[in-house]
PDB file of N, CA, C and O in Angstrom:
ATOM      1  N   MET A   7     -11.066 -17.164 -14.971  1.00 41.00           N
ATOM      2  CA  MET A   7     -10.015 -16.165 -14.964  1.00 41.00           C
ATOM      3  C   MET A   7     -10.430 -15.031 -14.026  1.00 41.00           C
ATOM      4  O   MET A   7     -11.542 -14.524 -14.091  1.00 41.00           O
ATOM      5  N   VAL A   8      -9.543 -14.618 -13.190  1.00 48.00           N
ATOM      6  CA  VAL A   8      -9.812 -13.540 -12.246  1.00 48.00           C
ATOM      7  C   VAL A   8      -9.038 -12.315 -12.696  1.00 48.00           C
ATOM      8  O   VAL A   8      -7.830 -12.365 -12.889  1.00 48.00           O
ATOM      9  N   TYR A   9      -9.741 -11.225 -12.866  1.00 46.00           N
ATOM     10  CA  TYR A   9      -9.124  -9.973 -13.283  1.00 46.00           C
ATOM     11  C   TYR A   9      -8.600  -9.253 -12.057  1.00 46.00           C
ATOM     12  O   TYR A   9      -9.314  -9.068 -11.088  1.00 46.00           O
ATOM     13  N   THR A  10      -7.328  -8.869 -12.086  1.00 50.00           N
ATOM     14  CA  THR A  10      -6.733  -8.236 -10.910  1.00 50.00           C
ATOM     15  C   THR A  10      -6.316  -6.794 -11.169  1.00 50.00           C
ATOM     16  O   THR A  10      -5.741  -6.160 -10.302  1.00 50.00           O
ATOM     17  N   GLY A  11      -6.576  -6.268 -12.348  1.00 62.00           N
ATOM     18  CA  GLY A  11      -6.189  -4.898 -12.679  1.00 62.00           C
ATOM     19  C   GLY A  11      -7.222  -3.887 -12.222  1.00 62.00           C
ATOM     20  O   GLY A  11      -8.098  -4.180 -11.414  1.00 62.00           O
ATOM     21  N   THR A  12      -7.100  -2.699 -12.766  1.00 83.00           N
ATOM     22  CA  THR A  12      -7.987  -1.605 -12.405  1.00 83.00           C
ATOM     23  C   THR A  12      -9.244  -1.654 -13.254  1.00 83.00           C
ATOM     24  O   THR A  12      -9.174  -1.756 -14.473  1.00 83.00           O
ATOM     25  N   MET A  13     -10.375  -1.568 -12.606  1.00 89.00           N
ATOM     26  CA  MET A  13     -11.648  -1.541 -13.320  1.00 89.00           C
ATOM     27  C   MET A  13     -11.814  -0.163 -13.954  1.00 89.00           C
ATOM     28  O   MET A  13     -11.255   0.821 -13.491  1.00 89.00           O
ATOM     29  N   ARG A  14     -12.597  -0.111 -15.001  1.00 90.00           N
ATOM     30  CA  ARG A  14     -12.908   1.150 -15.656  1.00 90.00           C
ATOM     31  C   ARG A  14     -14.368   1.476 -15.389  1.00 90.00           C
ATOM     32  O   ARG A  14     -15.219   0.594 -15.361  1.00 90.00           O
ATOM     33  N   ARG A  15     -14.647   2.726 -15.216  1.00 94.00           N
ATOM     34  CA  ARG A  15     -16.021   3.167 -15.016  1.00 94.00           C
ATOM     35  C   ARG A  15     -16.589   3.513 -16.389  1.00 94.00           C
ATOM     36  O   ARG A  15     -16.021   4.307 -17.126  1.00 94.00           O
ATOM     37  N   LEU A  16     -17.707   2.883 -16.727  1.00 95.00           N
ATOM     38  CA  LEU A  16     -18.343   3.089 -18.016  1.00 95.00           C
ATOM     39  C   LEU A  16     -19.706   3.732 -17.843  1.00 95.00           C
ATOM     40  O   LEU A  16     -20.430   3.446 -16.888  1.00 95.00           O
ATOM     41  N   VAL A  17     -20.061   4.573 -18.797  1.00 96.00           N
ATOM     42  CA  VAL A  17     -21.417   5.089 -18.914  1.00 96.00           C
ATOM     43  C   VAL A  17     -22.015   4.372 -20.117  1.00 96.00           C
ATOM     44  O   VAL A  17     -21.449   4.395 -21.209  1.00 96.00           O
ATOM     45  N   ILE A  18     -23.134   3.716 -19.895  1.00 97.00           N
ATOM     46  CA  ILE A  18     -23.803   2.961 -20.954  1.00 97.00           C
ATOM     47  C   ILE A  18     -25.177   3.573 -21.143  1.00 97.00           C
ATOM     48  O   ILE A  18     -25.963   3.658 -20.195  1.00 97.00           O
ATOM     49  N   ARG A  19     -25.459   4.009 -22.388  1.00 97.00           N
ATOM     50  CA  ARG A  19     -26.698   4.749 -22.648  1.00 97.00           C
ATOM     51  C   ARG A  19     -27.409   4.184 -23.868  1.00 97.00           C
ATOM     52  O   ARG A  19     -26.799   3.944 -24.902  1.00 97.00           O
ATOM     53  N   GLN A  20     -28.700   3.997 -23.738  1.00 97.00           N
ATOM     54  CA  GLN A  20     -29.530   3.484 -24.826  1.00 97.00           C
ATOM     55  C   GLN A  20     -29.741   4.575 -25.879  1.00 97.00           C
ATOM     56  O   GLN A  20     -30.000   5.730 -25.549  1.00 97.00           O
ATOM     57  N   THR A  21     -29.625   4.196 -27.153  1.00 96.00           N
ATOM     58  CA  THR A  21     -29.912   5.116 -28.256  1.00 96.00           C
ATOM     59  C   THR A  21     -31.185   4.653 -28.951  1.00 96.00           C
ATOM     60  O   THR A  21     -31.740   3.601 -28.621  1.00 96.00           O
ATOM     61  N   ASN A  22     -31.619   5.406 -29.945  1.00 96.00           N
ATOM     62  CA  ASN A  22     -32.830   5.046 -30.692  1.00 96.00           C
ATOM     63  C   ASN A  22     -32.641   3.765 -31.498  1.00 96.00           C
ATOM     64  O   ASN A  22     -33.623   3.137 -31.886  1.00 96.00           O
ATOM     65  N   ARG A  23     -31.406   3.379 -31.762  1.00 96.00           N
ATOM     66  CA  ARG A  23     -31.125   2.183 -32.553  1.00 96.00           C
ATOM     67  C   ARG A  23     -30.967   0.926 -31.687  1.00 96.00           C
ATOM     68  O   ARG A  23     -30.669  -0.148 -32.205  1.00 96.00           O
ATOM     69  N   ALA A  24     -31.143   1.028 -30.397  1.00 96.00           N
ATOM     70  CA  ALA A  24     -30.933  -0.105 -29.488  1.00 96.00           C
ATOM     71  C   ALA A  24     -31.913  -1.226 -29.773  1.00 96.00           C
ATOM     72  O   ALA A  24     -33.101  -0.995 -29.997  1.00 96.00           O
ATOM     73  N   THR A  25     -31.391  -2.450 -29.763  1.00 94.00           N
ATOM     74  CA  THR A  25     -32.239  -3.624 -29.994  1.00 94.00           C
ATOM     75  C   THR A  25     -32.635  -4.301 -28.687  1.00 94.00           C
ATOM     76  O   THR A  25     -33.466  -5.194 -28.694  1.00 94.00           O
ATOM     77  N   LEU A  26     -32.027  -3.889 -27.581  1.00 96.00           N
ATOM     78  CA  LEU A  26     -32.344  -4.450 -26.268  1.00 96.00           C
ATOM     79  C   LEU A  26     -32.983  -3.393 -25.384  1.00 96.00           C
ATOM     80  O   LEU A  26     -32.637  -2.218 -25.469  1.00 96.00           O
ATOM     81  N   THR A  27     -33.876  -3.821 -24.519  1.00 96.00           N
ATOM     82  CA  THR A  27     -34.457  -2.907 -23.538  1.00 96.00           C
ATOM     83  C   THR A  27     -33.403  -2.622 -22.465  1.00 96.00           C
ATOM     84  O   THR A  27     -32.373  -3.308 -22.383  1.00 96.00           O
ATOM     85  N   ALA A  28     -33.667  -1.664 -21.615  1.00 95.00           N
ATOM     86  CA  ALA A  28     -32.741  -1.337 -20.524  1.00 95.00           C
ATOM     87  C   ALA A  28     -32.573  -2.532 -19.585  1.00 95.00           C
ATOM     88  O   ALA A  28     -31.467  -2.811 -19.120  1.00 95.00           O
ATOM     89  N   GLU A  29     -33.644  -3.245 -19.315  1.00 96.00           N
ATOM     90  CA  GLU A  29     -33.576  -4.409 -18.429  1.00 96.00           C
ATOM     91  C   GLU A  29     -32.719  -5.508 -19.062  1.00 96.00           C
ATOM     92  O   GLU A  29     -31.901  -6.141 -18.384  1.00 96.00           O
ATOM     93  N   GLN A  30     -32.902  -5.747 -20.364  1.00 97.00           N
ATOM     94  CA  GLN A  30     -32.105  -6.760 -21.051  1.00 97.00           C
ATOM     95  C   GLN A  30     -30.632  -6.369 -21.075  1.00 97.00           C
ATOM     96  O   GLN A  30     -29.754  -7.211 -20.868  1.00 97.00           O
ATOM     97  N   ALA A  31     -30.349  -5.097 -21.333  1.00 97.00           N
ATOM     98  CA  ALA A  31     -28.966  -4.627 -21.369  1.00 97.00           C
ATOM     99  C   ALA A  31     -28.309  -4.789 -20.003  1.00 97.00           C
ATOM    100  O   ALA A  31     -27.144  -5.193 -19.908  1.00 97.00           O
ATOM    101  N   GLU A  32     -29.044  -4.501 -18.933  1.00 96.00           N
ATOM    102  CA  GLU A  32     -28.483  -4.669 -17.592  1.00 96.00           C
ATOM    103  C   GLU A  32     -28.143  -6.127 -17.329  1.00 96.00           C
ATOM    104  O   GLU A  32     -27.101  -6.443 -16.753  1.00 96.00           O
ATOM    105  N   ARG A  33     -28.989  -7.044 -17.778  1.00 96.00           N
ATOM    106  CA  ARG A  33     -28.699  -8.472 -17.607  1.00 96.00           C
ATOM    107  C   ARG A  33     -27.455  -8.881 -18.393  1.00 96.00           C
ATOM    108  O   ARG A  33     -26.663  -9.694 -17.937  1.00 96.00           O
ATOM    109  N   VAL A  34     -27.280  -8.306 -19.593  1.00 97.00           N
ATOM    110  CA  VAL A  34     -26.077  -8.594 -20.385  1.00 97.00           C
ATOM    111  C   VAL A  34     -24.835  -8.148 -19.618  1.00 97.00           C
ATOM    112  O   VAL A  34     -23.861  -8.895 -19.501  1.00 97.00           O
ATOM    113  N   VAL A  35     -24.863  -6.937 -19.082  1.00 96.00           N
ATOM    114  CA  VAL A  35     -23.725  -6.413 -18.325  1.00 96.00           C
ATOM    115  C   VAL A  35     -23.450  -7.303 -17.121  1.00 96.00           C
ATOM    116  O   VAL A  35     -22.301  -7.665 -16.846  1.00 96.00           O
ATOM    117  N   GLN A  36     -24.483  -7.692 -16.406  1.00 95.00           N
ATOM    118  CA  GLN A  36     -24.310  -8.520 -15.210  1.00 95.00           C
ATOM    119  C   GLN A  36     -23.811  -9.915 -15.546  1.00 95.00           C
ATOM    120  O   GLN A  36     -23.307 -10.623 -14.681  1.00 95.00           O
ATOM    121  N   GLY A  37     -23.924 -10.307 -16.818  1.00 95.00           N
ATOM    122  CA  GLY A  37     -23.427 -11.610 -17.248  1.00 95.00           C
ATOM    123  C   GLY A  37     -21.911 -11.683 -17.314  1.00 95.00           C
ATOM    124  O   GLY A  37     -21.340 -12.773 -17.391  1.00 95.00           O
ATOM    125  N   TYR A  38     -21.245 -10.560 -17.292  1.00 94.00           N
ATOM    126  CA  TYR A  38     -19.784 -10.534 -17.282  1.00 94.00           C
ATOM    127  C   TYR A  38     -19.299 -10.682 -15.846  1.00 94.00           C
ATOM    128  O   TYR A  38     -19.781  -9.980 -14.958  1.00 94.00           O
ATOM    129  N   ALA A  39     -18.333 -11.562 -15.650  1.00 90.00           N
ATOM    130  CA  ALA A  39     -17.848 -11.853 -14.288  1.00 90.00           C
ATOM    131  C   ALA A  39     -17.292 -10.619 -13.596  1.00 90.00           C
ATOM    132  O   ALA A  39     -17.504 -10.430 -12.405  1.00 90.00           O
ATOM    133  N   GLU A  40     -16.579  -9.784 -14.316  1.00 87.00           N
ATOM    134  CA  GLU A  40     -15.943  -8.613 -13.717  1.00 87.00           C
ATOM    135  C   GLU A  40     -16.721  -7.349 -14.039  1.00 87.00           C
ATOM    136  O   GLU A  40     -16.180  -6.385 -14.579  1.00 87.00           O
ATOM    137  N   ALA A  41     -17.994  -7.361 -13.743  1.00 93.00           N
ATOM    138  CA  ALA A  41     -18.838  -6.182 -13.987  1.00 93.00           C
ATOM    139  C   ALA A  41     -19.671  -5.912 -12.747  1.00 93.00           C
ATOM    140  O   ALA A  41     -20.132  -6.830 -12.079  1.00 93.00           O
ATOM    141  N   LYS A  42     -19.841  -4.634 -12.474  1.00 94.00           N
ATOM    142  CA  LYS A  42     -20.685  -4.242 -11.340  1.00 94.00           C
ATOM    143  C   LYS A  42     -21.493  -3.026 -11.759  1.00 94.00           C
ATOM    144  O   LYS A  42     -20.941  -1.969 -12.065  1.00 94.00           O
ATOM    145  N   VAL A  43     -22.814  -3.177 -11.798  1.00 95.00           N
ATOM    146  CA  VAL A  43     -23.695  -2.055 -12.120  1.00 95.00           C
ATOM    147  C   VAL A  43     -23.789  -1.201 -10.866  1.00 95.00           C
ATOM    148  O   VAL A  43     -24.297  -1.639  -9.835  1.00 95.00           O
ATOM    149  N   LEU A  44     -23.290   0.027 -10.952  1.00 95.00           N
ATOM    150  CA  LEU A  44     -23.305   0.936  -9.808  1.00 95.00           C
ATOM    151  C   LEU A  44     -24.624   1.684  -9.710  1.00 95.00           C
ATOM    152  O   LEU A  44     -25.089   1.984  -8.609  1.00 95.00           O
ATOM    153  N   ASN A  45     -25.204   1.991 -10.875  1.00 95.00           N
ATOM    154  CA  ASN A  45     -26.459   2.738 -10.889  1.00 95.00           C
ATOM    155  C   ASN A  45     -27.124   2.559 -12.238  1.00 95.00           C
ATOM    156  O   ASN A  45     -26.448   2.469 -13.257  1.00 95.00           O
ATOM    157  N   ARG A  46     -28.441   2.491 -12.234  1.00 94.00           N
ATOM    158  CA  ARG A  46     -29.199   2.504 -13.479  1.00 94.00           C
ATOM    159  C   ARG A  46     -30.364   3.448 -13.303  1.00 94.00           C
ATOM    160  O   ARG A  46     -31.146   3.322 -12.364  1.00 94.00           O
ATOM    161  N   ASP A  47     -30.443   4.412 -14.196  1.00 94.00           N
ATOM    162  CA  ASP A  47     -31.521   5.393 -14.153  1.00 94.00           C
ATOM    163  C   ASP A  47     -32.157   5.416 -15.536  1.00 94.00           C
ATOM    164  O   ASP A  47     -31.615   6.032 -16.460  1.00 94.00           O
ATOM    165  N   GLY A  48     -33.251   4.713 -15.686  1.00 93.00           N
ATOM    166  CA  GLY A  48     -33.929   4.663 -16.980  1.00 93.00           C
ATOM    167  C   GLY A  48     -33.069   3.986 -18.025  1.00 93.00           C
ATOM    168  O   GLY A  48     -32.757   2.815 -17.918  1.00 93.00           O
ATOM    169  N   ARG A  49     -32.644   4.759 -19.021  1.00 94.00           N
ATOM    170  CA  ARG A  49     -31.885   4.211 -20.142  1.00 94.00           C
ATOM    171  C   ARG A  49     -30.381   4.420 -20.016  1.00 94.00           C
ATOM    172  O   ARG A  49     -29.646   4.272 -20.977  1.00 94.00           O
ATOM    173  N   THR A  50     -29.901   4.725 -18.824  1.00 96.00           N
ATOM    174  CA  THR A  50     -28.485   4.974 -18.601  1.00 96.00           C
ATOM    175  C   THR A  50     -27.986   4.150 -17.413  1.00 96.00           C
ATOM    176  O   THR A  50     -28.657   4.058 -16.398  1.00 96.00           O
ATOM    177  N   MET A  51     -26.789   3.562 -17.584  1.00 97.00           N
ATOM    178  CA  MET A  51     -26.172   2.788 -16.506  1.00 97.00           C
ATOM    179  C   MET A  51     -24.772   3.307 -16.247  1.00 97.00           C
ATOM    180  O   MET A  51     -24.074   3.730 -17.168  1.00 97.00           O
ATOM    181  N   LEU A  52     -24.357   3.234 -15.003  1.00 96.00           N
ATOM    182  CA  LEU A  52     -22.989   3.515 -14.595  1.00 96.00           C
ATOM    183  C   LEU A  52     -22.426   2.188 -14.100  1.00 96.00           C
ATOM    184  O   LEU A  52     -23.009   1.550 -13.220  1.00 96.00           O
ATOM    185  N   VAL A  53     -21.301   1.754 -14.691  1.00 96.00           N
ATOM    186  CA  VAL A  53     -20.811   0.400 -14.471  1.00 96.00           C
ATOM    187  C   VAL A  53     -19.307   0.415 -14.219  1.00 96.00           C
ATOM    188  O   VAL A  53     -18.570   1.143 -14.893  1.00 96.00           O
ATOM    189  N   ASP A  54     -18.833  -0.392 -13.258  1.00 95.00           N
ATOM    190  CA  ASP A  54     -17.407  -0.708 -13.135  1.00 95.00           C
ATOM    191  C   ASP A  54     -17.197  -1.958 -13.973  1.00 95.00           C
ATOM    192  O   ASP A  54     -17.943  -2.940 -13.831  1.00 95.00           O
ATOM    193  N   PHE A  55     -16.164  -1.931 -14.844  1.00 94.00           N
ATOM    194  CA  PHE A  55     -16.038  -3.003 -15.819  1.00 94.00           C
ATOM    195  C   PHE A  55     -14.581  -3.319 -16.111  1.00 94.00           C
ATOM    196  O   PHE A  55     -13.715  -2.451 -16.045  1.00 94.00           O
ATOM    197  N   ASP A  56     -14.319  -4.552 -16.505  1.00 92.00           N
ATOM    198  CA  ASP A  56     -12.998  -5.027 -16.906  1.00 92.00           C
ATOM    199  C   ASP A  56     -12.620  -4.363 -18.236  1.00 92.00           C
ATOM    200  O   ASP A  56     -13.316  -4.534 -19.235  1.00 92.00           O
ATOM    201  N   PRO A  57     -11.525  -3.588 -18.284  1.00 91.00           N
ATOM    202  CA  PRO A  57     -11.177  -2.888 -19.519  1.00 91.00           C
ATOM    203  C   PRO A  57     -10.855  -3.830 -20.672  1.00 91.00           C
ATOM    204  O   PRO A  57     -10.996  -3.460 -21.835  1.00 91.00           O
ATOM    205  N   CYS A  58     -10.453  -5.062 -20.384  1.00 91.00           N
ATOM    206  CA  CYS A  58     -10.135  -6.021 -21.443  1.00 91.00           C
ATOM    207  C   CYS A  58     -11.378  -6.520 -22.170  1.00 91.00           C
ATOM    208  O   CYS A  58     -11.272  -7.092 -23.257  1.00 91.00           O
ATOM    209  N   ALA A  59     -12.545  -6.328 -21.599  1.00 93.00           N
ATOM    210  CA  ALA A  59     -13.773  -6.851 -22.193  1.00 93.00           C
ATOM    211  C   ALA A  59     -14.698  -5.757 -22.726  1.00 93.00           C
ATOM    212  O   ALA A  59     -15.837  -6.033 -23.101  1.00 93.00           O
ATOM    213  N   ILE A  60     -14.219  -4.522 -22.799  1.00 93.00           N
ATOM    214  CA  ILE A  60     -15.087  -3.419 -23.250  1.00 93.00           C
ATOM    215  C   ILE A  60     -15.543  -3.618 -24.686  1.00 93.00           C
ATOM    216  O   ILE A  60     -16.716  -3.413 -25.010  1.00 93.00           O
ATOM    217  N   ASP A  61     -14.643  -4.041 -25.572  1.00 95.00           N
ATOM    218  CA  ASP A  61     -15.040  -4.264 -26.965  1.00 95.00           C
ATOM    219  C   ASP A  61     -16.101  -5.348 -27.078  1.00 95.00           C
ATOM    220  O   ASP A  61     -17.058  -5.218 -27.839  1.00 95.00           O
ATOM    221  N   ALA A  62     -15.956  -6.418 -26.306  1.00 95.00           N
ATOM    222  CA  ALA A  62     -16.950  -7.492 -26.308  1.00 95.00           C
ATOM    223  C   ALA A  62     -18.292  -6.984 -25.794  1.00 95.00           C
ATOM    224  O   ALA A  62     -19.354  -7.344 -26.318  1.00 95.00           O
ATOM    225  N   LEU A  63     -18.257  -6.122 -24.782  1.00 96.00           N
ATOM    226  CA  LEU A  63     -19.496  -5.553 -24.252  1.00 96.00           C
ATOM    227  C   LEU A  63     -20.190  -4.706 -25.311  1.00 96.00           C
ATOM    228  O   LEU A  63     -21.402  -4.806 -25.492  1.00 96.00           O
ATOM    229  N   ARG A  64     -19.418  -3.881 -26.025  1.00 96.00           N
ATOM    230  CA  ARG A  64     -20.004  -3.050 -27.087  1.00 96.00           C
ATOM    231  C   ARG A  64     -20.708  -3.910 -28.133  1.00 96.00           C
ATOM    232  O   ARG A  64     -21.787  -3.571 -28.610  1.00 96.00           O
ATOM    233  N   GLU A  65     -20.092  -5.022 -28.496  1.00 96.00           N
ATOM    234  CA  GLU A  65     -20.699  -5.931 -29.477  1.00 96.00           C
ATOM    235  C   GLU A  65     -21.959  -6.586 -28.923  1.00 96.00           C
ATOM    236  O   GLU A  65     -22.872  -6.908 -29.681  1.00 96.00           O
ATOM    237  N   SER A  66     -22.017  -6.786 -27.610  1.00 96.00           N
ATOM    238  CA  SER A  66     -23.173  -7.428 -26.964  1.00 96.00           C
ATOM    239  C   SER A  66     -24.354  -6.482 -26.796  1.00 96.00           C
ATOM    240  O   SER A  66     -25.452  -6.937 -26.486  1.00 96.00           O
ATOM    241  N   LEU A  67     -24.118  -5.175 -26.969  1.00 97.00           N
ATOM    242  CA  LEU A  67     -25.170  -4.182 -26.751  1.00 97.00           C
ATOM    243  C   LEU A  67     -25.381  -3.341 -28.017  1.00 97.00           C
ATOM    244  O   LEU A  67     -25.073  -2.145 -28.037  1.00 97.00           O
ATOM    245  N   PRO A  68     -25.914  -3.938 -29.084  1.00 96.00           N
ATOM    246  CA  PRO A  68     -26.118  -3.164 -30.311  1.00 96.00           C
ATOM    247  C   PRO A  68     -27.066  -1.990 -30.077  1.00 96.00           C
ATOM    248  O   PRO A  68     -28.112  -2.129 -29.446  1.00 96.00           O
ATOM    249  N   GLY A  69     -26.648  -0.830 -30.560  1.00 96.00           N
ATOM    250  CA  GLY A  69     -27.458   0.371 -30.409  1.00 96.00           C
ATOM    251  C   GLY A  69     -27.278   1.083 -29.082  1.00 96.00           C
ATOM    252  O   GLY A  69     -27.905   2.099 -28.831  1.00 96.00           O
ATOM    253  N   TRP A  70     -26.418   0.564 -28.226  1.00 97.00           N
ATOM    254  CA  TRP A  70     -26.131   1.199 -26.943  1.00 97.00           C
ATOM    255  C   TRP A  70     -24.788   1.895 -27.036  1.00 97.00           C
ATOM    256  O   TRP A  70     -23.847   1.375 -27.619  1.00 97.00           O
ATOM    257  N   LEU A  71     -24.680   3.060 -26.458  1.00 96.00           N
ATOM    258  CA  LEU A  71     -23.442   3.816 -26.411  1.00 96.00           C
ATOM    259  C   LEU A  71     -22.680   3.386 -25.159  1.00 96.00           C
ATOM    260  O   LEU A  71     -23.212   3.464 -24.053  1.00 96.00           O
ATOM    261  N   VAL A  72     -21.455   2.906 -25.340  1.00 96.00           N
ATOM    262  CA  VAL A  72     -20.625   2.444 -24.222  1.00 96.00           C
ATOM    263  C   VAL A  72     -19.348   3.276 -24.239  1.00 96.00           C
ATOM    264  O   VAL A  72     -18.519   3.140 -25.135  1.00 96.00           O
ATOM    265  N   VAL A  73     -19.198   4.173 -23.258  1.00 94.00           N
ATOM    266  CA  VAL A  73     -18.028   5.055 -23.203  1.00 94.00           C
ATOM    267  C   VAL A  73     -17.443   5.058 -21.798  1.00 94.00           C
ATOM    268  O   VAL A  73     -18.151   4.876 -20.816  1.00 94.00           O
ATOM    269  N   GLU A  74     -16.138   5.271 -21.743  1.00 92.00           N
ATOM    270  CA  GLU A  74     -15.483   5.392 -20.436  1.00 92.00           C
ATOM    271  C   GLU A  74     -15.814   6.753 -19.845  1.00 92.00           C
ATOM    272  O   GLU A  74     -15.807   7.760 -20.547  1.00 92.00           O
ATOM    273  N   GLU A  75     -16.097   6.745 -18.555  1.00 88.00           N
ATOM    274  CA  GLU A  75     -16.350   8.001 -17.860  1.00 88.00           C
ATOM    275  C   GLU A  75     -15.023   8.731 -17.723  1.00 88.00           C
ATOM    276  O   GLU A  75     -14.040   8.164 -17.266  1.00 88.00           O
ATOM    277  N   GLY A  76     -14.993   9.963 -18.158  1.00 77.00           N
ATOM    278  CA  GLY A  76     -13.769  10.746 -18.090  1.00 77.00           C
ATOM    279  C   GLY A  76     -13.657  11.490 -16.777  1.00 77.00           C
ATOM    280  O   GLY A  76     -14.560  11.469 -15.944  1.00 77.00           O
ATOM    281  N   PRO A  77     -12.538  12.164 -16.600  1.00 73.00           N
ATOM    282  CA  PRO A  77     -12.379  12.958 -15.379  1.00 73.00           C
ATOM    283  C   PRO A  77     -13.335  14.135 -15.396  1.00 73.00           C
ATOM    284  O   PRO A  77     -13.769  14.575 -16.465  1.00 73.00           O
ATOM    285  N   PRO A  78     -13.689  14.649 -14.245  1.00 66.00           N
ATOM    286  CA  PRO A  78     -14.575  15.803 -14.213  1.00 66.00           C
ATOM    287  C   PRO A  78     -13.935  16.988 -14.933  1.00 66.00           C
ATOM    288  O   PRO A  78     -12.726  17.186 -14.854  1.00 66.00           O
ATOM    289  N   LEU A  79     -14.736  17.722 -15.650  1.00 66.00           N
ATOM    290  CA  LEU A  79     -14.247  18.885 -16.374  1.00 66.00           C
ATOM    291  C   LEU A  79     -14.437  20.135 -15.534  1.00 66.00           C
ATOM    292  O   LEU A  79     -15.469  20.317 -14.893  1.00 66.00           O
ATOM    293  N   ALA A  80     -13.448  20.998 -15.565  1.00 72.00           N
ATOM    294  CA  ALA A  80     -13.553  22.262 -14.845  1.00 72.00           C
ATOM    295  C   ALA A  80     -14.557  23.153 -15.578  1.00 72.00           C
ATOM    296  O   ALA A  80     -14.516  23.283 -16.795  1.00 72.00           O
ATOM    297  N   VAL A  81     -15.463  23.728 -14.844  1.00 70.00           N
ATOM    298  CA  VAL A  81     -16.471  24.618 -15.427  1.00 70.00           C
ATOM    299  C   VAL A  81     -16.119  26.034 -15.012  1.00 70.00           C
ATOM    300  O   VAL A  81     -15.977  26.327 -13.825  1.00 70.00           O
ATOM    301  N   PRO A  82     -15.971  26.931 -16.003  1.00 76.00           N
ATOM    302  CA  PRO A  82     -15.619  28.301 -15.647  1.00 76.00           C
ATOM    303  C   PRO A  82     -16.711  28.959 -14.816  1.00 76.00           C
ATOM    304  O   PRO A  82     -17.898  28.705 -14.999  1.00 76.00           O
ATOM    305  N   ASP A  83     -16.309  29.796 -13.910  1.00 73.00           N
ATOM    306  CA  ASP A  83     -17.241  30.518 -13.055  1.00 73.00           C
ATOM    307  C   ASP A  83     -17.612  31.824 -13.756  1.00 73.00           C
ATOM    308  O   ASP A  83     -16.793  32.719 -13.891  1.00 73.00           O
ATOM    309  N   HIS A  84     -18.849  31.912 -14.230  1.00 74.00           N
ATOM    310  CA  HIS A  84     -19.304  33.097 -14.955  1.00 74.00           C
ATOM    311  C   HIS A  84     -20.123  34.041 -14.072  1.00 74.00           C
ATOM    312  O   HIS A  84     -20.728  34.982 -14.561  1.00 74.00           O
ATOM    313  N   CYS A  85     -20.136  33.773 -12.801  1.00 78.00           N
ATOM    314  CA  CYS A  85     -20.892  34.608 -11.877  1.00 78.00           C
ATOM    315  C   CYS A  85     -20.166  35.936 -11.654  1.00 78.00           C
ATOM    316  O   CYS A  85     -18.945  36.005 -11.645  1.00 78.00           O
ATOM    317  N   VAL A  86     -20.946  36.968 -11.455  1.00 76.00           N
ATOM    318  CA  VAL A  86     -20.376  38.266 -11.131  1.00 76.00           C
ATOM    319  C   VAL A  86     -20.117  38.296  -9.627  1.00 76.00           C
ATOM    320  O   VAL A  86     -21.006  38.000  -8.833  1.00 76.00           O
ATOM    321  N   HIS A  87     -18.890  38.594  -9.250  1.00 75.00           N
ATOM    322  CA  HIS A  87     -18.532  38.645  -7.842  1.00 75.00           C
ATOM    323  C   HIS A  87     -18.274  40.106  -7.458  1.00 75.00           C
ATOM    324  O   HIS A  87     -17.446  40.774  -8.047  1.00 75.00           O
ATOM    325  N   VAL A  88     -19.015  40.577  -6.486  1.00 79.00           N
ATOM    326  CA  VAL A  88     -18.881  41.947  -6.030  1.00 79.00           C
ATOM    327  C   VAL A  88     -18.065  41.938  -4.746  1.00 79.00           C
ATOM    328  O   VAL A  88     -18.400  41.225  -3.793  1.00 79.00           O
ATOM    329  N   LYS A  89     -17.002  42.686  -4.763  1.00 78.00           N
ATOM    330  CA  LYS A  89     -16.171  42.747  -3.561  1.00 78.00           C
ATOM    331  C   LYS A  89     -16.728  43.817  -2.634  1.00 78.00           C
ATOM    332  O   LYS A  89     -16.996  44.946  -3.061  1.00 78.00           O
ATOM    333  N   GLY A  90     -16.905  43.440  -1.405  1.00 73.00           N
ATOM    334  CA  GLY A  90     -17.398  44.394  -0.413  1.00 73.00           C
ATOM    335  C   GLY A  90     -16.305  45.309   0.099  1.00 73.00           C
ATOM    336  O   GLY A  90     -15.119  45.080  -0.105  1.00 73.00           O
ATOM    337  N   ARG A  91     -16.731  46.409   0.738  1.00 69.00           N
ATOM    338  CA  ARG A  91     -15.750  47.314   1.330  1.00 69.00           C
ATOM    339  C   ARG A  91     -15.272  46.777   2.650  1.00 69.00           C
ATOM    340  O   ARG A  91     -16.045  46.245   3.427  1.00 69.00           O
ATOM    341  N   SER A  92     -14.052  46.966   2.926  1.00 60.00           N
ATOM    342  CA  SER A  92     -13.490  46.489   4.201  1.00 60.00           C
ATOM    343  C   SER A  92     -13.349  47.614   5.173  1.00 60.00           C
ATOM    344  O   SER A  92     -13.138  48.727   4.888  1.00 60.00           O
TER     345      SER A  92
END
């Protein structure tokens, strides 16, 4: 089956309850046909993934947090800005 829809970007993070190592978890993710590991830094992965298989992925990674990456959040500017004289 070929997935033709929009991929979802997932953040996958190891917790203290994880039963798989980071290397094992990456192999599990790569086992899905419509998955692409974009980055792995220690215990965290950034993945493009088929949204129809997210629940199956969560079940395959016990103790790992699997969440969709949300849109960037606006951060308020708390800096003091001094206006100069013109």
